[in-house]
Coordinates of N, CA, C and O in Angstrom, one line a residue:
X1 N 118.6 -51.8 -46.8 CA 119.8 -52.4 -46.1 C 119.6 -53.9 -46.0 O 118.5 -54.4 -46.0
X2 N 120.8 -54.6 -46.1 CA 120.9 -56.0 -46.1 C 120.3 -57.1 -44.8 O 120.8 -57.2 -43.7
X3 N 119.0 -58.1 -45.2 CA 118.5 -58.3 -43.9 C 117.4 -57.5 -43.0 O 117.2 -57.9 -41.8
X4 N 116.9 -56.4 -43.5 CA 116.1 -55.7 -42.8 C 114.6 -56.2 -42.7 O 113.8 -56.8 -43.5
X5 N 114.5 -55.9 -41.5 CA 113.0 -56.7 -41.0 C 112.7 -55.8 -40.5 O 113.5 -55.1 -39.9
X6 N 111.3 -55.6 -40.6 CA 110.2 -53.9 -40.2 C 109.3 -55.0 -39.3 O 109.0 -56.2 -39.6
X7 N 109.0 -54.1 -38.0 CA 107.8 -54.2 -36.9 C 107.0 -53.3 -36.9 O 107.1 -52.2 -36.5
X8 N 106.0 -54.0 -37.5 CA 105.0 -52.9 -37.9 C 104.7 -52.1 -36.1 O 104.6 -52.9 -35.2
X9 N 104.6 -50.4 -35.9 CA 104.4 -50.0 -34.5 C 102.8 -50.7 -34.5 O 102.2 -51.5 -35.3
X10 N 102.6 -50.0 -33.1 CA 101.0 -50.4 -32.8 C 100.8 -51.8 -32.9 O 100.0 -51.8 -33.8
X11 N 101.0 -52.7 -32.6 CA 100.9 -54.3 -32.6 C 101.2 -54.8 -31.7 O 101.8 -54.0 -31.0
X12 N 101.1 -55.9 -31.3 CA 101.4 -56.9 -30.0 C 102.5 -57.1 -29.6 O 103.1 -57.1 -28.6
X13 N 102.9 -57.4 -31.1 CA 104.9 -57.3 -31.1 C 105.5 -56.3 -30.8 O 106.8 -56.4 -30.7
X14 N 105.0 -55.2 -30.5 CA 105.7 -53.8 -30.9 C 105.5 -53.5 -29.4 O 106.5 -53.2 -28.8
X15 N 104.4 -53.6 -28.8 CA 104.2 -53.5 -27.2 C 105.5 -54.7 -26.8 O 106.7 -54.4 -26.4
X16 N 105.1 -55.9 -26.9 CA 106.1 -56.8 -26.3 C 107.9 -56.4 -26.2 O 108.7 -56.7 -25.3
X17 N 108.1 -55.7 -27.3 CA 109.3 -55.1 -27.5 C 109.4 -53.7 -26.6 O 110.5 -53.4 -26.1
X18 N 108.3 -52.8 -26.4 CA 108.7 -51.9 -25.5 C 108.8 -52.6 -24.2 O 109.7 -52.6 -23.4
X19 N 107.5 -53.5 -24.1 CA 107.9 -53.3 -22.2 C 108.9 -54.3 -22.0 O 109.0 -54.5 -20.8
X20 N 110.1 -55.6 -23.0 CA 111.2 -55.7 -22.8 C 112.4 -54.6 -22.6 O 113.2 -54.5 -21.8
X21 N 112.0 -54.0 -23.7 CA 113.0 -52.2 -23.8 C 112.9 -51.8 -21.7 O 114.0 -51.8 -21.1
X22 N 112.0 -51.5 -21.1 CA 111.8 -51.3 -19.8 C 112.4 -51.8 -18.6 O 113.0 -51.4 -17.6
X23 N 111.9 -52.9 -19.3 CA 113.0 -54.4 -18.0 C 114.6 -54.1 -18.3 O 115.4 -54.2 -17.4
X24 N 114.8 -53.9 -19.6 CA 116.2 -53.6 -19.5 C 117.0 -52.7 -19.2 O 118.1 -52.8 -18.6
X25 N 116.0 -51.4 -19.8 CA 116.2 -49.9 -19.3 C 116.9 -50.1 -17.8 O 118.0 -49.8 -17.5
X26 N 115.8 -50.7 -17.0 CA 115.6 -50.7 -14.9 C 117.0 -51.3 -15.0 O 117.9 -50.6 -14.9
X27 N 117.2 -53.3 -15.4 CA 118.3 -53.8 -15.5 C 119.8 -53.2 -15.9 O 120.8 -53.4 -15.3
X28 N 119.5 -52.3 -16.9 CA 121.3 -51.5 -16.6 C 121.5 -50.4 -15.6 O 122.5 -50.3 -15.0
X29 N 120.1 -49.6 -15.5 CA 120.0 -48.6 -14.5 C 121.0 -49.7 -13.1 O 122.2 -49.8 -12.7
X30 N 120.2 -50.1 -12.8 CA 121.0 -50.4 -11.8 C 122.2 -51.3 -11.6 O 122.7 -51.5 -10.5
X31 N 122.9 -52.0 -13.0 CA 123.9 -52.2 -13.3 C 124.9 -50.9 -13.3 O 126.1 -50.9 -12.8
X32 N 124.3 -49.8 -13.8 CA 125.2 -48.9 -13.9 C 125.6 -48.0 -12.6 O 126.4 -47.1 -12.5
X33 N 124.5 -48.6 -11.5 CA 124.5 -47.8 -9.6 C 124.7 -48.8 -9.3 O 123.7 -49.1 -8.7
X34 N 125.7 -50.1 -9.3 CA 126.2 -50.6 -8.6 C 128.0 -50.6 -8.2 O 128.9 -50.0 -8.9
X35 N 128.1 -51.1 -7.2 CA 129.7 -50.8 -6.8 C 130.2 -51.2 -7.8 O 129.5 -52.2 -8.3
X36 N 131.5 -50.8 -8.6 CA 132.6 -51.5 -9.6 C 132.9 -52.5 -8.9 O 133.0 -53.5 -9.7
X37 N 133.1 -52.7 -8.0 CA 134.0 -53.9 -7.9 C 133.2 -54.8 -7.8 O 133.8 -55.8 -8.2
X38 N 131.9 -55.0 -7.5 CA 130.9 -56.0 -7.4 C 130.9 -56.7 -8.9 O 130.1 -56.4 -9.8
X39 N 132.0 -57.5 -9.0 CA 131.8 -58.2 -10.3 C 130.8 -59.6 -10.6 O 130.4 -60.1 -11.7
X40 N 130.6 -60.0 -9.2 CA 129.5 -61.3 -9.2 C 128.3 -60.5 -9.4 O 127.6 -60.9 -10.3
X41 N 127.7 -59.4 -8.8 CA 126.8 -58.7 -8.9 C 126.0 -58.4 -10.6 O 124.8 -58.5 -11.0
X42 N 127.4 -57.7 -11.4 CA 127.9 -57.2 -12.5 C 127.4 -58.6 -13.2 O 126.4 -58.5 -13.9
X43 N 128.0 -59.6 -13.2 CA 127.9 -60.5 -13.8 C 125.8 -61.4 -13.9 O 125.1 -62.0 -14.7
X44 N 125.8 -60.9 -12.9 CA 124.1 -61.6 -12.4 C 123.5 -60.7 -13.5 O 122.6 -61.2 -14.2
X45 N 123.9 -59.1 -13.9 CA 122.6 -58.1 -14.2 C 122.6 -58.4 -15.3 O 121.6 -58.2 -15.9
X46 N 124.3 -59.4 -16.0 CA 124.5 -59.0 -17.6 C 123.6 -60.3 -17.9 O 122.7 -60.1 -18.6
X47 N 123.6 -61.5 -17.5 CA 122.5 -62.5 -17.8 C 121.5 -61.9 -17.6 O 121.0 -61.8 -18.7
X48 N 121.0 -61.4 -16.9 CA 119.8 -60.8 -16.8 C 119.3 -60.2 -18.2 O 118.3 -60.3 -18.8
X49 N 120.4 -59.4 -18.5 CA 120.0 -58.4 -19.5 C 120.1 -58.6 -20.7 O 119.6 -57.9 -21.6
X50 N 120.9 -59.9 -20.9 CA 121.2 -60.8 -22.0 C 120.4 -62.0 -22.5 O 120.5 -62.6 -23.6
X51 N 119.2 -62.5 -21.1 CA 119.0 -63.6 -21.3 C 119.4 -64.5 -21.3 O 118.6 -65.4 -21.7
X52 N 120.6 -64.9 -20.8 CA 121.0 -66.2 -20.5 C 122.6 -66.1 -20.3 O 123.1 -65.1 -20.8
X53 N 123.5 -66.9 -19.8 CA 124.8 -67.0 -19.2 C 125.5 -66.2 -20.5 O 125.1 -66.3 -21.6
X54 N 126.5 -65.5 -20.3 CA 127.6 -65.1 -20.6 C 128.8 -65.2 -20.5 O 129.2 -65.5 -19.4
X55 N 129.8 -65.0 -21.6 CA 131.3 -66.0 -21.2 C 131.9 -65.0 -19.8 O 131.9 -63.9 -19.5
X56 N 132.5 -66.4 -19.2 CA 132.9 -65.6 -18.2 C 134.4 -65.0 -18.5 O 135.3 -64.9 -17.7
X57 N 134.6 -64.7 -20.1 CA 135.6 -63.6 -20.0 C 135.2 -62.6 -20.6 O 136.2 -61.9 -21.0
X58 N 134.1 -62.0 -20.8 CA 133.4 -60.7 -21.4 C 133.3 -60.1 -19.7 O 133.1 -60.4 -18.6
X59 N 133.7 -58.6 -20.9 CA 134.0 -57.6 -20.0 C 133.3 -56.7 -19.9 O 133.4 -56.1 -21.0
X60 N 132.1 -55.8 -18.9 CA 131.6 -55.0 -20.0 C 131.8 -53.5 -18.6 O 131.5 -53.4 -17.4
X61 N 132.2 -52.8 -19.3 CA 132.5 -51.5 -18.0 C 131.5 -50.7 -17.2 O 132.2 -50.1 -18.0
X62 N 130.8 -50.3 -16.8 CA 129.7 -49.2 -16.8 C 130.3 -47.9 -16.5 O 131.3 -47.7 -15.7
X63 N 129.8 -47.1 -17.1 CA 128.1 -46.8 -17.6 C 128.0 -48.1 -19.1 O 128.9 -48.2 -19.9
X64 N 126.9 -48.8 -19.1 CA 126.4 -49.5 -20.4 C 125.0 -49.4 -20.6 O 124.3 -49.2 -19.6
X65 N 124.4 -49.4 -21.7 CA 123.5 -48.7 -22.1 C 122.8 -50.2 -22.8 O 123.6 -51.0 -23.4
X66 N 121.6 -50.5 -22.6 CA 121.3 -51.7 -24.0 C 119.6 -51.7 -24.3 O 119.0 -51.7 -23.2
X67 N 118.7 -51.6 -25.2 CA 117.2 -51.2 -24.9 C 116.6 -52.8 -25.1 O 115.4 -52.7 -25.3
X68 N 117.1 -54.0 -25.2 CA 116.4 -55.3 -25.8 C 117.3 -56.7 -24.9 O 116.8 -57.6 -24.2
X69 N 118.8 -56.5 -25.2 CA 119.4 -57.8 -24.8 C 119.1 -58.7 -25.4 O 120.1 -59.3 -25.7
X70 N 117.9 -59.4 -25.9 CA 117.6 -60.5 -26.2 C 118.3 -60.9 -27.3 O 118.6 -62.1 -27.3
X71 N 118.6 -59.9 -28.5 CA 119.4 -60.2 -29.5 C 121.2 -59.9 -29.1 O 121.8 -60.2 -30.2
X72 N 121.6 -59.7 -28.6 CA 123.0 -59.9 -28.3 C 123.8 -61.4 -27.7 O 123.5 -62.0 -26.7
X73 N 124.9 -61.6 -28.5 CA 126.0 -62.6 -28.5 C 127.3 -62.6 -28.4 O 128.1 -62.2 -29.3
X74 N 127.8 -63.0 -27.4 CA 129.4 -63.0 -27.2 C 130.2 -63.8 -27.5 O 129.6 -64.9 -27.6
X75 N 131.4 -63.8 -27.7 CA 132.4 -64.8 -28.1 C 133.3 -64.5 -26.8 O 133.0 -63.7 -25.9
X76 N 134.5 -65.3 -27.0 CA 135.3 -65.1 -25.9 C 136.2 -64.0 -26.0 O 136.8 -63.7 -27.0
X77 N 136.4 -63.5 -24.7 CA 137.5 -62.3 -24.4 C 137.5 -61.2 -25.1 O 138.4 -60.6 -25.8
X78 N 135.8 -60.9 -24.6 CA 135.5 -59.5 -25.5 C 135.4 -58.6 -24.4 O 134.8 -58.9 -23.3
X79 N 136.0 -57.5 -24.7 CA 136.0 -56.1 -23.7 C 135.3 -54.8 -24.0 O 135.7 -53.9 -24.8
X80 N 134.6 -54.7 -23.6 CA 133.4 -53.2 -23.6 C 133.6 -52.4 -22.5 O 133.2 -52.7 -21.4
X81 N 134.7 -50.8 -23.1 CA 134.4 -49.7 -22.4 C 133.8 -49.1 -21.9 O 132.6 -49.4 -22.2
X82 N 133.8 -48.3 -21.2 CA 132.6 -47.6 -20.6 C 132.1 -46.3 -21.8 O 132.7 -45.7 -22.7
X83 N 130.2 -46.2 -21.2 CA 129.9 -45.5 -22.3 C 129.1 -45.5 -23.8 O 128.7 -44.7 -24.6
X84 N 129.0 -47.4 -23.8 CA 128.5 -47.8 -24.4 C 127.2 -48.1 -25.0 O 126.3 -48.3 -24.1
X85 N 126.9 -48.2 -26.0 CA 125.2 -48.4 -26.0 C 125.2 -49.3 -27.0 O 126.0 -49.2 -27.9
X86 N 124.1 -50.5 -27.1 CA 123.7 -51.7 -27.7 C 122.2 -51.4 -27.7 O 121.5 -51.2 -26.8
X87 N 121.8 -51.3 -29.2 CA 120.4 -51.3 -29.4 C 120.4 -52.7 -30.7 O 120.8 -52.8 -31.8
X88 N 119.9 -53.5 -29.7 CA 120.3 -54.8 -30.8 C 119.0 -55.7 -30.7 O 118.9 -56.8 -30.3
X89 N 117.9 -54.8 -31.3 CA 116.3 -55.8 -32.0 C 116.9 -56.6 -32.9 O 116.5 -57.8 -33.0
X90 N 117.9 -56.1 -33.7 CA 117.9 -56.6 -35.2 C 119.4 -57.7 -34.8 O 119.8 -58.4 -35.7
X91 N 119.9 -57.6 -33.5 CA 120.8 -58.7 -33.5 C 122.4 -58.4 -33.6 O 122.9 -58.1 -34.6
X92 N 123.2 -58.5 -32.3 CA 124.4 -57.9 -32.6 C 125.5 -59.4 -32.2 O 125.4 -59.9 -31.1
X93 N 126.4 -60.1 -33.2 CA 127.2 -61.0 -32.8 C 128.2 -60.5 -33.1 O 128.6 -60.2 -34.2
X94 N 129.1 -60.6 -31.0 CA 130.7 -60.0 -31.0 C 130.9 -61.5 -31.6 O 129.9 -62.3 -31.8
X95 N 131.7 -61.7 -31.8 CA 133.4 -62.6 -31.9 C 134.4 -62.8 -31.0 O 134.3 -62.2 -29.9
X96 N 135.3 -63.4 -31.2 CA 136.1 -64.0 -30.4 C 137.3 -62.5 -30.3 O 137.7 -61.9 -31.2
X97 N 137.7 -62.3 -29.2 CA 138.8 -61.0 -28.7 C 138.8 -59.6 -29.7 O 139.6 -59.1 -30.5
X98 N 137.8 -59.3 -29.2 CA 137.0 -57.7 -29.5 C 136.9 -56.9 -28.2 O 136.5 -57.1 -27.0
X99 N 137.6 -55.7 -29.1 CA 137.7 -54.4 -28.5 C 137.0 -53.6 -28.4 O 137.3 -52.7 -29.3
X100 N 136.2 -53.3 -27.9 CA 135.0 -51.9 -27.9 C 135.5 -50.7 -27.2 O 135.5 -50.6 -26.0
X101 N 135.8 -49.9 -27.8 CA 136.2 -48.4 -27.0 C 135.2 -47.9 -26.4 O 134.1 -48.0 -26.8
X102 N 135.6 -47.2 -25.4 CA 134.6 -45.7 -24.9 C 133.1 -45.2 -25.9 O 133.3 -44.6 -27.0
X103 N 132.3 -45.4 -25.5 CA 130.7 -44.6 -26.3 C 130.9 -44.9 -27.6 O 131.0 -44.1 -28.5
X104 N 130.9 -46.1 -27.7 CA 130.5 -46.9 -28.8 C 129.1 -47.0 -28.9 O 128.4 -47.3 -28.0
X105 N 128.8 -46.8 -30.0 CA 127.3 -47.1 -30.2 C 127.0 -48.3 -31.4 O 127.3 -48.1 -32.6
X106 N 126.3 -49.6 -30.9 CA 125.9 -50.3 -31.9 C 124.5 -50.5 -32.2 O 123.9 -51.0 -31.3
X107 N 123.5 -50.3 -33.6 CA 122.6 -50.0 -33.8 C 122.1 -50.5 -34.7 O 122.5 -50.4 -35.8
X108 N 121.4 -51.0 -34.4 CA 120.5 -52.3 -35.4 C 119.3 -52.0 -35.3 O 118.5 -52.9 -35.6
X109 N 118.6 -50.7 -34.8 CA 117.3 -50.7 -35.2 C 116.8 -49.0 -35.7 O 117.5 -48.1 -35.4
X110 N 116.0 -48.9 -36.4 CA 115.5 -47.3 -37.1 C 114.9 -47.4 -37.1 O 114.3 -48.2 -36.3
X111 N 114.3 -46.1 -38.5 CA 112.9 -46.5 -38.7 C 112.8 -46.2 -40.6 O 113.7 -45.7 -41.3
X112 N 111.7 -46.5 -40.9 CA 112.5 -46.0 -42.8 C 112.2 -44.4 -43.1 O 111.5 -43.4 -42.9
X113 N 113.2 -44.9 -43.8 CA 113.4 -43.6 -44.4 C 112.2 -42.4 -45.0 O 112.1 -41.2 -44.8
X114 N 111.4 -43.1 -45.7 CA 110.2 -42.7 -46.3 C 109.7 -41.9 -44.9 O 109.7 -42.5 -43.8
X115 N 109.3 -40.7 -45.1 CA 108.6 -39.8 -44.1 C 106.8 -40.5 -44.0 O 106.1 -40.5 -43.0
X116 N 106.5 -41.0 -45.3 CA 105.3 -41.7 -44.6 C 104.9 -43.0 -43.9 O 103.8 -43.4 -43.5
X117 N 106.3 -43.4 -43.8 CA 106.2 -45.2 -43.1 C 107.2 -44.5 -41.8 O 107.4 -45.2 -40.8
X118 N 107.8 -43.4 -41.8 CA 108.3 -43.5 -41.0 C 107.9 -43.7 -39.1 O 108.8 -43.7 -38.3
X119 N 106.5 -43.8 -38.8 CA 106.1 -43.9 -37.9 C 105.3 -45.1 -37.6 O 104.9 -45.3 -36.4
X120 N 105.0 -45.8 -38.7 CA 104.8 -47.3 -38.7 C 105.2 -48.4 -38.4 O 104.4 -49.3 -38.2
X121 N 106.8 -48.3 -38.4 CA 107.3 -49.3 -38.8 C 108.8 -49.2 -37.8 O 109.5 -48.2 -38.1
X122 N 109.1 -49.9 -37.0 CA 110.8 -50.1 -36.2 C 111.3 -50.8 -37.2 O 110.6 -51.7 -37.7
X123 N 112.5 -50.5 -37.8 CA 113.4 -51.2 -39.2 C 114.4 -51.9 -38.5 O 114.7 -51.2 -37.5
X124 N 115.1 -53.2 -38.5 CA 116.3 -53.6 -38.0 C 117.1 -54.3 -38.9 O 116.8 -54.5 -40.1
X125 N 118.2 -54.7 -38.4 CA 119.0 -55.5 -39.4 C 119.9 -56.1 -38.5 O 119.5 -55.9 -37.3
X126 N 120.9 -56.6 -38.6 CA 121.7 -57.0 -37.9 C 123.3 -56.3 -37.8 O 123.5 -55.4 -38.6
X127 N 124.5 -56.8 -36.9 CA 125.4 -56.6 -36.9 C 126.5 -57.5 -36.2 O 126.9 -57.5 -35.1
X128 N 126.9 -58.1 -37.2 CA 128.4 -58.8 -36.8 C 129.8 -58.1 -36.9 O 130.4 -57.6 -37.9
X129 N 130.1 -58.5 -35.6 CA 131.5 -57.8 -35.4 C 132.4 -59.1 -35.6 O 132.5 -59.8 -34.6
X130 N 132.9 -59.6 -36.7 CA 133.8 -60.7 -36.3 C 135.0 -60.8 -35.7 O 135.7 -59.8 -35.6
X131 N 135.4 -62.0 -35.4 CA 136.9 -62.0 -33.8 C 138.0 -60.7 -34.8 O 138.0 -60.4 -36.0
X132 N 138.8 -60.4 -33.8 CA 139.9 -60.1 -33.7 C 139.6 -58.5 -34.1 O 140.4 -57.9 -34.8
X133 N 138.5 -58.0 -33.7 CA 138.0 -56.7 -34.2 C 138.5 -55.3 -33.0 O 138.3 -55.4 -31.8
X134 N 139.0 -54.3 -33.4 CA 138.9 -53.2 -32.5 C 138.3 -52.3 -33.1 O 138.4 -52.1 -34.3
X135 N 137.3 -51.7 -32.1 CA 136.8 -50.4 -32.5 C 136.7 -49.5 -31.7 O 136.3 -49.6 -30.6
X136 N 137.2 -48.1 -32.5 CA 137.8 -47.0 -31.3 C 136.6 -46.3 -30.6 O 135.5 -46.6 -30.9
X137 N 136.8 -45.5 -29.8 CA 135.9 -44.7 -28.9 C 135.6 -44.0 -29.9 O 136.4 -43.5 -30.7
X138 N 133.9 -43.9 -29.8 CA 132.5 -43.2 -30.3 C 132.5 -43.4 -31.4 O 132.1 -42.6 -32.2
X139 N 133.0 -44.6 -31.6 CA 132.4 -44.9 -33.3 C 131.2 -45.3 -33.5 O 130.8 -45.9 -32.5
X140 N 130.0 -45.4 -34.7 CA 128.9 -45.8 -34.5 C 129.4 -46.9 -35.5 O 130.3 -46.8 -36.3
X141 N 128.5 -47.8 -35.4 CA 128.1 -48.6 -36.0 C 126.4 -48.8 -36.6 O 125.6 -49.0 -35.8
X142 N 126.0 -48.7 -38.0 CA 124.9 -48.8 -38.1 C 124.3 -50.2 -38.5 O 125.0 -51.2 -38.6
X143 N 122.6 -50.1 -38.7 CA 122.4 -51.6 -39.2 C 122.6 -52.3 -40.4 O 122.5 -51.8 -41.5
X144 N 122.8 -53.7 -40.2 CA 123.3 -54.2 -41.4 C 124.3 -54.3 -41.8 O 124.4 -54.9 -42.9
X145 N 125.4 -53.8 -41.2 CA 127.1 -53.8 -41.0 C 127.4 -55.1 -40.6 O 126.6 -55.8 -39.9
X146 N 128.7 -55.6 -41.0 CA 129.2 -56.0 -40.8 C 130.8 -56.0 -40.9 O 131.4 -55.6 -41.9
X147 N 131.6 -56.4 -39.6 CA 132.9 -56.0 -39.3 C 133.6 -56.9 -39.5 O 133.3 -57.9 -38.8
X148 N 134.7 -57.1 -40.4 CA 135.5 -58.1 -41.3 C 136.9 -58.6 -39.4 O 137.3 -58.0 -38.5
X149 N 136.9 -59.7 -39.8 CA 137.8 -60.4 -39.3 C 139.5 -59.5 -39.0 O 140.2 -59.2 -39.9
X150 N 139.9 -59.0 -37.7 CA 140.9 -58.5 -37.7 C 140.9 -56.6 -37.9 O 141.8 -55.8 -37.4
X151 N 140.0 -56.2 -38.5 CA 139.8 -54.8 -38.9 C 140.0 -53.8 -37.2 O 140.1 -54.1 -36.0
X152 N 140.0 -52.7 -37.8 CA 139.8 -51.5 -36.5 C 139.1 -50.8 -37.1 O 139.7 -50.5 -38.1
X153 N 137.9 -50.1 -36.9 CA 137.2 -49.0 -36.7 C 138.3 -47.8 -36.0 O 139.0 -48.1 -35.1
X154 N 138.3 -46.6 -36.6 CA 138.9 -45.4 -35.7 C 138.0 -44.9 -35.2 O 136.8 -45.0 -35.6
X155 N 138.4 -44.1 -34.2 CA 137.9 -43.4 -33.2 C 136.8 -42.2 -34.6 O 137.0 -41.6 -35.7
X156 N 135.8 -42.2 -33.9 CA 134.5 -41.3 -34.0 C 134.2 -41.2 -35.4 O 134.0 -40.2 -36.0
X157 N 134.2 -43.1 -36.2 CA 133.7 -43.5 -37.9 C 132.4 -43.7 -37.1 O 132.0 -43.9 -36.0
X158 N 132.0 -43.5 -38.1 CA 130.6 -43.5 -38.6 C 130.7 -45.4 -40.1 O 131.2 -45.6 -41.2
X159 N 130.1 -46.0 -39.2 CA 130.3 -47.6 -40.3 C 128.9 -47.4 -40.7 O 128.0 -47.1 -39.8
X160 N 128.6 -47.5 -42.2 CA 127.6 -47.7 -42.0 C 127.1 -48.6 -43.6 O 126.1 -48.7 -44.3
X161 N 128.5 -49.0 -43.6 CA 128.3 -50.2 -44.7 C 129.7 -51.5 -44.4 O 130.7 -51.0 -43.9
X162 N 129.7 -52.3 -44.5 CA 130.2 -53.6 -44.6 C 132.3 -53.3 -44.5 O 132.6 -52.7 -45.6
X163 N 133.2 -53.6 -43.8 CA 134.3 -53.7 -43.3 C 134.8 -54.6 -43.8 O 134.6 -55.6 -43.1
X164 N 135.6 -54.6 -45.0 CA 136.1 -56.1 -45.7 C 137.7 -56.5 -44.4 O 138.3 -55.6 -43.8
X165 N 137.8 -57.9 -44.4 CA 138.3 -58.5 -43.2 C 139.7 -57.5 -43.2 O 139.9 -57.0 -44.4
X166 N 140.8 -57.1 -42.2 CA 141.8 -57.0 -42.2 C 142.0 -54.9 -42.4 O 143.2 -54.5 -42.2
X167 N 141.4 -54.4 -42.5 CA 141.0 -52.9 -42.9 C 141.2 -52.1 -41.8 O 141.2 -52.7 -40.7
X168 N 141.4 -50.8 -41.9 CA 141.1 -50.0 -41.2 C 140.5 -48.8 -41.6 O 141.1 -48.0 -42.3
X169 N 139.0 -48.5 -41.1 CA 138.4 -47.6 -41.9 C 138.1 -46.3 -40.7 O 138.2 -46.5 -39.5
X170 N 137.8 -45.3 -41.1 CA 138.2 -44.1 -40.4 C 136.9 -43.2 -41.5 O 136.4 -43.6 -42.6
X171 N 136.7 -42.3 -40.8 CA 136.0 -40.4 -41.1 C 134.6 -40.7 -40.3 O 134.3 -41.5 -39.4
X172 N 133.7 -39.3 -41.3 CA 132.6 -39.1 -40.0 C 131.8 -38.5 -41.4 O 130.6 -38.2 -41.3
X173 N 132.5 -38.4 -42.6 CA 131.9 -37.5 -43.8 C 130.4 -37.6 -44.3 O 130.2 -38.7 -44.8
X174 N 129.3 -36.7 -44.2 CA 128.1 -37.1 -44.6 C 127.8 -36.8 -46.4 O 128.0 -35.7 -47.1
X175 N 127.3 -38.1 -46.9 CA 127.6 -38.0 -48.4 C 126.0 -38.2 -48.3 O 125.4 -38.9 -47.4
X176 N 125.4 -37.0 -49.7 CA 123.9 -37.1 -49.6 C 123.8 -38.6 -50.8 O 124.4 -38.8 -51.9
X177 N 122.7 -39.5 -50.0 CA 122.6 -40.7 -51.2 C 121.7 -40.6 -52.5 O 121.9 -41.3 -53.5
X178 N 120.3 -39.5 -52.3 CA 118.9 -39.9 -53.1 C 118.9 -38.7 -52.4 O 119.7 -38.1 -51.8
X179 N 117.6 -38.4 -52.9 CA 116.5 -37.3 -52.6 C 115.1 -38.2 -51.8 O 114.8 -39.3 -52.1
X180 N 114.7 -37.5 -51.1 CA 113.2 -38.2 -51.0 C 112.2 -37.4 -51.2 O 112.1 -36.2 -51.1
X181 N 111.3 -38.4 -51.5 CA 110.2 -37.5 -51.8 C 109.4 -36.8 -50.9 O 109.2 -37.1 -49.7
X182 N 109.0 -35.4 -51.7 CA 108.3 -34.7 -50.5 C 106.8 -35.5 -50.4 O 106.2 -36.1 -51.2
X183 N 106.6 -35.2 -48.8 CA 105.6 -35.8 -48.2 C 104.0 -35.2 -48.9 O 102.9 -35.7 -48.4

């Protein structure tokens, strides 16, 4: 995949990345048990969980789900339904007036494919959503995607290659790519 960077498990880095994963885990937990209406509250957890100030017109609903924060970016007058999940090691930048439906899932981290690296190694890549993007409830998004300028995702696609600007892409169809080798 385009941009993919492996963390090797078992390593310093790899610890440092779980017990961030933790702080954030606790950080939405209790984002997600606080009153709705507490939007100063709301607003305190998502720096928190982001690392640093956020535009004060991002929206984000709970239930929200995120295992890192540190790689996520907003643009202005972005809206996130409830139901959501951000797993963004590998880096997720919204854009400017983005739509996120209901149990959206964006996913920038794995692991490879190869059944003998596969427990070695956290795989990531990135994902840009650029401005003016909608995407419907429970679509996923995988790593190394990117979402073209203006586009909509439909409800419950599966992206899991590149969104040329202006499109609308739709299904859920699993196409076999390769074989792998037996272990």
């Amino acid at each position: 995949m385009r941009g993919e960077r492996r963390l090797p498990t078992r390593t310093p880095e790899s610890r440092a990345f779980a017990e961030r994963v933790q702080v954030v885990m606790g950080l939405t937990a209790r984002l997600n048990a606080m009153p709705f209406d507490d939007l100063d509250g709301r607003r305190t957890l998502l720096t928190e969980i982001f690392g640093g100030p956020v535009p004060d017109s991002l929206t984000v609903l709970p239930p929200f789900h995120c295992d890192h924060g540190l790689g996520a970016s907003f643009g202005e007058r972005v809206f996130i339904n409830q139901g959501c999940y951000f797993l963004d090691l590998g880096g997720i930048t919204i854009g400017d007036r983005v739509l996120i439906g209901p149990r959206v899932t964006l996913t920038t981290a794995g692991h490879p494919v190869e059944p003998a690296e596969r427990f070695d190694f956290i795989t990531s890549a990135p994902i840009t959503i650029e401005d003016d993007v909608w995407i419907g409830a429970a679509a996923t998004i995988c790593p190394g995607v990117t979402i073209g300028r203006g586009s909509v995702v439909g409800a419950g696609a599966v992206v899991a290659k590149d969104v040329p600007p202006m499109s609308i892409v739709t299904g859920t169809s699993a196409v076999e790519r390769r074989r792998l080798s037996s272990p």
